Amino acid sequence: MARHIEDEVAYYYDSHSTEEDLMGETSFHADLVRYLMDVLTWWFHGQLCAVYDNLNFYQTANPLEYPLAPDIAIIKGVSHHPTRSWRVGKSGPAPQVVFEIASEETWKKDLEEKPLRYAHMGVQEYFAYDPHESPLPRSANRRLFGWRLDQGRQTMREMPIGPNGSLWSPWLESWMVPDGATLRLYNHTGQMRLTRAEAADEQAKIDARRAQAESQRAEAATQRAQMLAEKLRSLGIDPDQVL
């Protein structure tokens, strides 16, 4: 069922389904995970940071340990590389930030059990989001929940929510703002963090506006030169001899 190879561990749940794996996911869940992965991957591109989705995290060498597999995990200080799973302390540090996206089957655990489990792993910030069209009953008409690690007590303290339901993440240097089925990220000046495709589209618009402005300046300069030439001709001066 499981075996040790030197200091490597063949974890049972790396090759067998967990309870969560067997649960179906809604399009709300899948779409938001995909969107946040795109935003976070682009935000941290060029930085020493790994962003994973649905990766098994372990804390011991017990091959039968049941993993934690957050929908999204951000691990700063390491480069992204393909891996079957992550053993905290051996593969690298614990994720500094994790996200869980609500499903009816897991939402109770996400809100009541996982804050403490992630605290024991050493996660610094934990965020849970409900993207469903009608928030799930346990959401109490809220969509975004956040916790921050209390280092002294090795537990999570819930973050106070902002007036618009937003939360600030120092680790992500971002405001998180609920937007219906989508969770948006903004920098401290209020600019929305974009996906790579959105950033490329925005840059294309900027380039197009710049090209248009340069074209208008060139056209205006041509018109001024033509007007000057006409003025010189009206005075009996050959503009080709002057210009």
CSV table of N, CA and C in Angstrom, one decimal, residues 11-88:
chain,number,residue,atom,x,y,z
A,11,TYR,N,3.2,8.3,-0.4
A,11,TYR,CA,1.9,8.5,0.4
A,11,TYR,C,0.8,7.8,-0.3
A,12,TYR,N,0.0,7.1,0.5
A,12,TYR,CA,-1.1,6.4,0.0
A,12,TYR,C,-2.1,7.3,-0.8
A,13,TYR,N,-2.4,8.5,-0.3
A,13,TYR,CA,-3.3,9.3,-1.0
A,13,TYR,C,-2.8,10.1,-2.2
A,14,ASP,N,-1.5,9.9,-2.5
A,14,ASP,CA,-1.0,10.4,-3.7
A,14,ASP,C,-1.4,9.5,-4.9
A,15,SER,N,-1.8,8.3,-4.6
A,15,SER,CA,-2.2,7.4,-5.7
A,15,SER,C,-3.7,6.9,-5.5
A,16,HIS,N,-4.3,7.3,-4.4
A,16,HIS,CA,-5.7,6.9,-4.2
A,16,HIS,C,-6.5,8.2,-3.9
A,17,SER,N,-7.8,8.1,-4.2
A,17,SER,CA,-8.7,9.3,-4.0
A,17,SER,C,-9.0,9.6,-2.6
A,18,THR,N,-9.0,10.8,-2.2
A,18,THR,CA,-9.4,11.3,-0.9
A,18,THR,C,-11.0,11.4,-1.0
A,19,GLU,N,-11.6,11.7,0.2
A,19,GLU,CA,-13.0,11.9,0.2
A,19,GLU,C,-13.4,13.1,-0.7
A,20,GLU,N,-12.5,14.2,-0.6
A,20,GLU,CA,-12.8,15.4,-1.4
A,20,GLU,C,-12.7,15.1,-2.9
A,21,ASP,N,-11.7,14.2,-3.3
A,21,ASP,CA,-11.6,13.9,-4.7
A,21,ASP,C,-12.8,13.3,-5.3
A,22,LEU,N,-13.5,12.6,-4.5
A,22,LEU,CA,-14.7,11.9,-5.0
A,22,LEU,C,-15.9,12.8,-5.1
A,23,MET,N,-15.8,14.0,-4.6
A,23,MET,CA,-17.0,14.9,-4.6
A,23,MET,C,-16.9,15.7,-6.0
A,24,GLY,N,-18.1,15.9,-6.6
A,24,GLY,CA,-18.1,16.7,-7.8
A,24,GLY,C,-18.0,18.1,-7.4
A,25,GLU,N,-17.6,19.0,-8.4
A,25,GLU,CA,-17.5,20.4,-8.1
A,25,GLU,C,-18.4,21.1,-9.1
A,26,THR,N,-18.9,22.3,-8.6
A,26,THR,CA,-19.8,23.1,-9.4
A,26,THR,C,-19.0,23.9,-10.4
A,27,SER,N,-19.7,24.5,-11.4
A,27,SER,CA,-19.0,25.4,-12.3
A,27,SER,C,-18.5,26.6,-11.6
A,28,PHE,N,-19.3,27.1,-10.5
A,28,PHE,CA,-18.9,28.2,-9.7
A,28,PHE,C,-17.5,28.0,-9.1
A,29,HIS,N,-17.4,26.8,-8.5
A,29,HIS,CA,-16.1,26.5,-7.9
A,29,HIS,C,-15.0,26.4,-8.9
A,30,ALA,N,-15.2,25.6,-10.0
A,30,ALA,CA,-14.1,25.4,-10.9
A,30,ALA,C,-13.7,26.7,-11.6
A,31,ASP,N,-14.7,27.6,-11.9
A,31,ASP,CA,-14.4,28.8,-12.6
A,31,ASP,C,-13.6,29.8,-11.7
A,32,LEU,N,-14.0,29.8,-10.5
A,32,LEU,CA,-13.2,30.7,-9.6
A,32,LEU,C,-11.8,30.3,-9.3
A,33,VAL,N,-11.6,29.0,-9.1
A,33,VAL,CA,-10.3,28.4,-8.9
A,33,VAL,C,-9.4,28.8,-10.1
A,34,ARG,N,-9.9,28.5,-11.3
A,34,ARG,CA,-9.2,28.8,-12.5
A,34,ARG,C,-8.8,30.3,-12.6
A,35,TYR,N,-9.8,31.2,-12.3
A,35,TYR,CA,-9.6,32.6,-12.4
A,35,TYR,C,-8.5,33.0,-11.4
A,36,LEU,N,-8.6,32.6,-10.1
A,36,LEU,CA,-7.7,33.0,-9.1
A,36,LEU,C,-6.3,32.5,-9.4
A,37,MET,N,-6.2,31.3,-9.9
A,37,MET,CA,-4.9,30.7,-10.3
A,37,MET,C,-4.3,31.6,-11.4
A,38,ASP,N,-5.1,32.0,-12.4
A,38,ASP,CA,-4.5,32.9,-13.4
A,38,ASP,C,-4.1,34.3,-12.9
A,39,VAL,N,-4.9,34.8,-12.0
A,39,VAL,CA,-4.5,36.1,-11.4
A,39,VAL,C,-3.2,36.0,-10.5
A,40,LEU,N,-3.2,35.0,-9.6
A,40,LEU,CA,-2.0,34.9,-8.7
A,40,LEU,C,-0.8,34.5,-9.5
A,41,THR,N,-0.9,33.6,-10.5
A,41,THR,CA,0.3,33.2,-11.2
A,41,THR,C,0.9,34.4,-11.9
A,42,TRP,N,0.0,35.2,-12.5
A,42,TRP,CA,0.5,36.4,-13.2
A,42,TRP,C,1.1,37.4,-12.2
A,43,TRP,N,0.4,37.6,-11.1
A,43,TRP,CA,0.9,38.6,-10.1
A,43,TRP,C,2.3,38.2,-9.6
A,44,PHE,N,2.5,36.9,-9.4
A,44,PHE,CA,3.8,36.5,-8.9
A,44,PHE,C,4.8,36.1,-9.9
A,45,HIS,N,4.5,36.3,-11.2
A,45,HIS,CA,5.5,35.9,-12.3
A,45,HIS,C,6.7,36.7,-12.1
A,46,GLY,N,7.9,36.1,-12.3
A,46,GLY,CA,9.1,36.7,-12.2
A,46,GLY,C,9.6,36.8,-10.7
A,47,GLN,N,8.8,36.4,-9.8
A,47,GLN,CA,9.2,36.4,-8.4
A,47,GLN,C,9.4,34.9,-7.9
A,48,LEU,N,10.2,34.8,-6.8
A,48,LEU,CA,10.4,33.4,-6.3
A,48,LEU,C,9.2,33.0,-5.5
A,49,CYS,N,8.3,32.4,-6.2
A,49,CYS,CA,7.0,32.0,-5.5
A,49,CYS,C,6.3,30.9,-6.3
A,50,ALA,N,5.8,30.0,-5.6
A,50,ALA,CA,5.1,28.8,-6.3
A,50,ALA,C,3.6,28.9,-6.0
A,51,VAL,N,2.7,28.7,-7.0
A,51,VAL,CA,1.3,28.8,-6.8
A,51,VAL,C,0.8,27.4,-7.3
A,52,TYR,N,0.1,26.7,-6.4
A,52,TYR,CA,-0.4,25.3,-6.7
A,52,TYR,C,-1.9,25.3,-6.5
A,53,ASP,N,-2.6,24.4,-7.3
A,53,ASP,CA,-4.0,24.2,-7.0
A,53,ASP,C,-4.2,22.7,-6.7
A,54,ASN,N,-5.0,22.4,-5.7
A,54,ASN,CA,-5.4,21.1,-5.3
A,54,ASN,C,-4.2,20.1,-5.1
A,55,LEU,N,-3.1,20.6,-4.5
A,55,LEU,CA,-1.9,19.8,-4.2
A,55,LEU,C,-2.0,19.3,-2.8
A,56,ASN,N,-1.7,18.0,-2.7
A,56,ASN,CA,-1.7,17.3,-1.3
A,56,ASN,C,-0.5,17.8,-0.5
A,57,PHE,N,-0.8,18.3,0.7
A,57,PHE,CA,0.2,18.7,1.7
A,57,PHE,C,0.2,17.8,2.9
A,58,TYR,N,1.4,17.3,3.2
A,58,TYR,CA,1.6,16.4,4.3
A,58,TYR,C,2.6,17.1,5.4
A,59,GLN,N,2.5,16.6,6.6
A,59,GLN,CA,3.3,17.1,7.7
A,59,GLN,C,4.2,16.1,8.4
A,60,THR,N,4.0,14.8,8.0
A,60,THR,CA,4.8,13.7,8.6
A,60,THR,C,5.3,12.8,7.6
A,61,ALA,N,6.0,11.8,8.0
A,61,ALA,CA,6.5,10.8,7.1
A,61,ALA,C,5.6,9.5,7.1
A,62,ASN,N,4.5,9.7,7.8
A,62,ASN,CA,3.5,8.6,7.8
A,62,ASN,C,2.9,8.4,6.5
A,63,PRO,N,3.1,7.3,5.8
A,63,PRO,CA,2.5,7.1,4.4
A,63,PRO,C,1.0,7.1,4.4
A,64,LEU,N,0.4,6.9,5.5
A,64,LEU,CA,-1.1,6.9,5.6
A,64,LEU,C,-1.7,8.2,6.0
A,65,GLU,N,-0.9,9.2,6.2
A,65,GLU,CA,-1.4,10.5,6.6
A,65,GLU,C,-2.4,11.0,5.6
A,66,TYR,N,-3.5,11.6,6.2
A,66,TYR,CA,-4.5,12.1,5.3
A,66,TYR,C,-4.1,13.6,5.0
A,67,PRO,N,-4.0,13.9,3.7
A,67,PRO,CA,-3.5,15.2,3.4
A,67,PRO,C,-4.5,16.4,3.5
A,68,LEU,N,-4.0,17.6,3.6
A,68,LEU,CA,-4.7,18.8,3.3
A,68,LEU,C,-4.5,19.2,1.9
A,69,ALA,N,-5.5,19.5,1.1
A,69,ALA,CA,-5.3,19.8,-0.3
A,69,ALA,C,-6.1,21.1,-0.6
A,70,PRO,N,-5.6,22.2,-0.2
A,70,PRO,CA,-6.3,23.5,-0.4
A,70,PRO,C,-6.6,23.7,-1.9
A,71,ASP,N,-7.6,24.4,-2.2
A,71,ASP,CA,-7.9,24.7,-3.6
A,71,ASP,C,-6.8,25.5,-4.3
A,72,ILE,N,-6.2,26.4,-3.5
A,72,ILE,CA,-5.0,27.2,-4.0
A,72,ILE,C,-4.1,27.4,-2.8
A,73,ALA,N,-2.8,27.2,-3.1
A,73,ALA,CA,-1.8,27.4,-2.1
A,73,ALA,C,-0.7,28.3,-2.7
A,74,ILE,N,-0.2,29.3,-1.9
A,74,ILE,CA,0.9,30.2,-2.4
A,74,ILE,C,2.0,30.0,-1.4
A,75,ILE,N,3.2,29.6,-2.0
A,75,ILE,CA,4.4,29.4,-1.2
A,75,ILE,C,5.5,30.3,-1.7
A,76,LYS,N,5.8,31.3,-0.9
A,76,LYS,CA,6.8,32.3,-1.3
A,76,LYS,C,8.2,31.7,-0.9
A,77,GLY,N,9.2,32.1,-1.6
A,77,GLY,CA,10.6,31.7,-1.4
A,77,GLY,C,11.0,30.5,-2.0
A,78,VAL,N,10.2,29.9,-2.8
A,78,VAL,CA,10.5,28.7,-3.6
A,78,VAL,C,10.0,28.9,-5.0
A,79,SER,N,10.7,28.2,-6.0
A,79,SER,CA,10.3,28.2,-7.3
A,79,SER,C,9.2,27.1,-7.6
A,80,HIS,N,8.4,27.4,-8.6
A,80,HIS,CA,7.4,26.4,-8.9
A,80,HIS,C,8.0,25.3,-9.7
A,81,HIS,N,7.7,24.0,-9.3
A,81,HIS,CA,8.1,22.9,-10.1
A,81,HIS,C,7.1,21.8,-10.0
A,82,PRO,N,6.9,21.0,-11.0
A,82,PRO,CA,5.9,19.9,-11.0
A,82,PRO,C,6.2,19.0,-9.8
A,83,THR,N,5.2,18.6,-9.1
A,83,THR,CA,5.4,17.7,-7.9
A,83,THR,C,4.1,17.0,-7.7
A,84,ARG,N,4.2,15.8,-7.2
A,84,ARG,CA,3.0,15.0,-6.9
A,84,ARG,C,2.3,15.5,-5.6
A,85,SER,N,3.2,15.9,-4.6
A,85,SER,CA,2.7,16.3,-3.3
A,85,SER,C,3.8,17.1,-2.6
A,86,TRP,N,3.5,17.6,-1.4
A,86,TRP,CA,4.4,18.5,-0.7
A,86,TRP,C,4.4,18.2,0.7
A,87,ARG,N,5.6,17.8,1.2
A,87,ARG,CA,5.8,17.5,2.6
A,87,ARG,C,6.4,18.7,3.3
A,88,VAL,N,5.7,19.4,4.2
A,88,VAL,CA,6.1,20.6,4.8
A,88,VAL,C,7.4,20.3,5.6
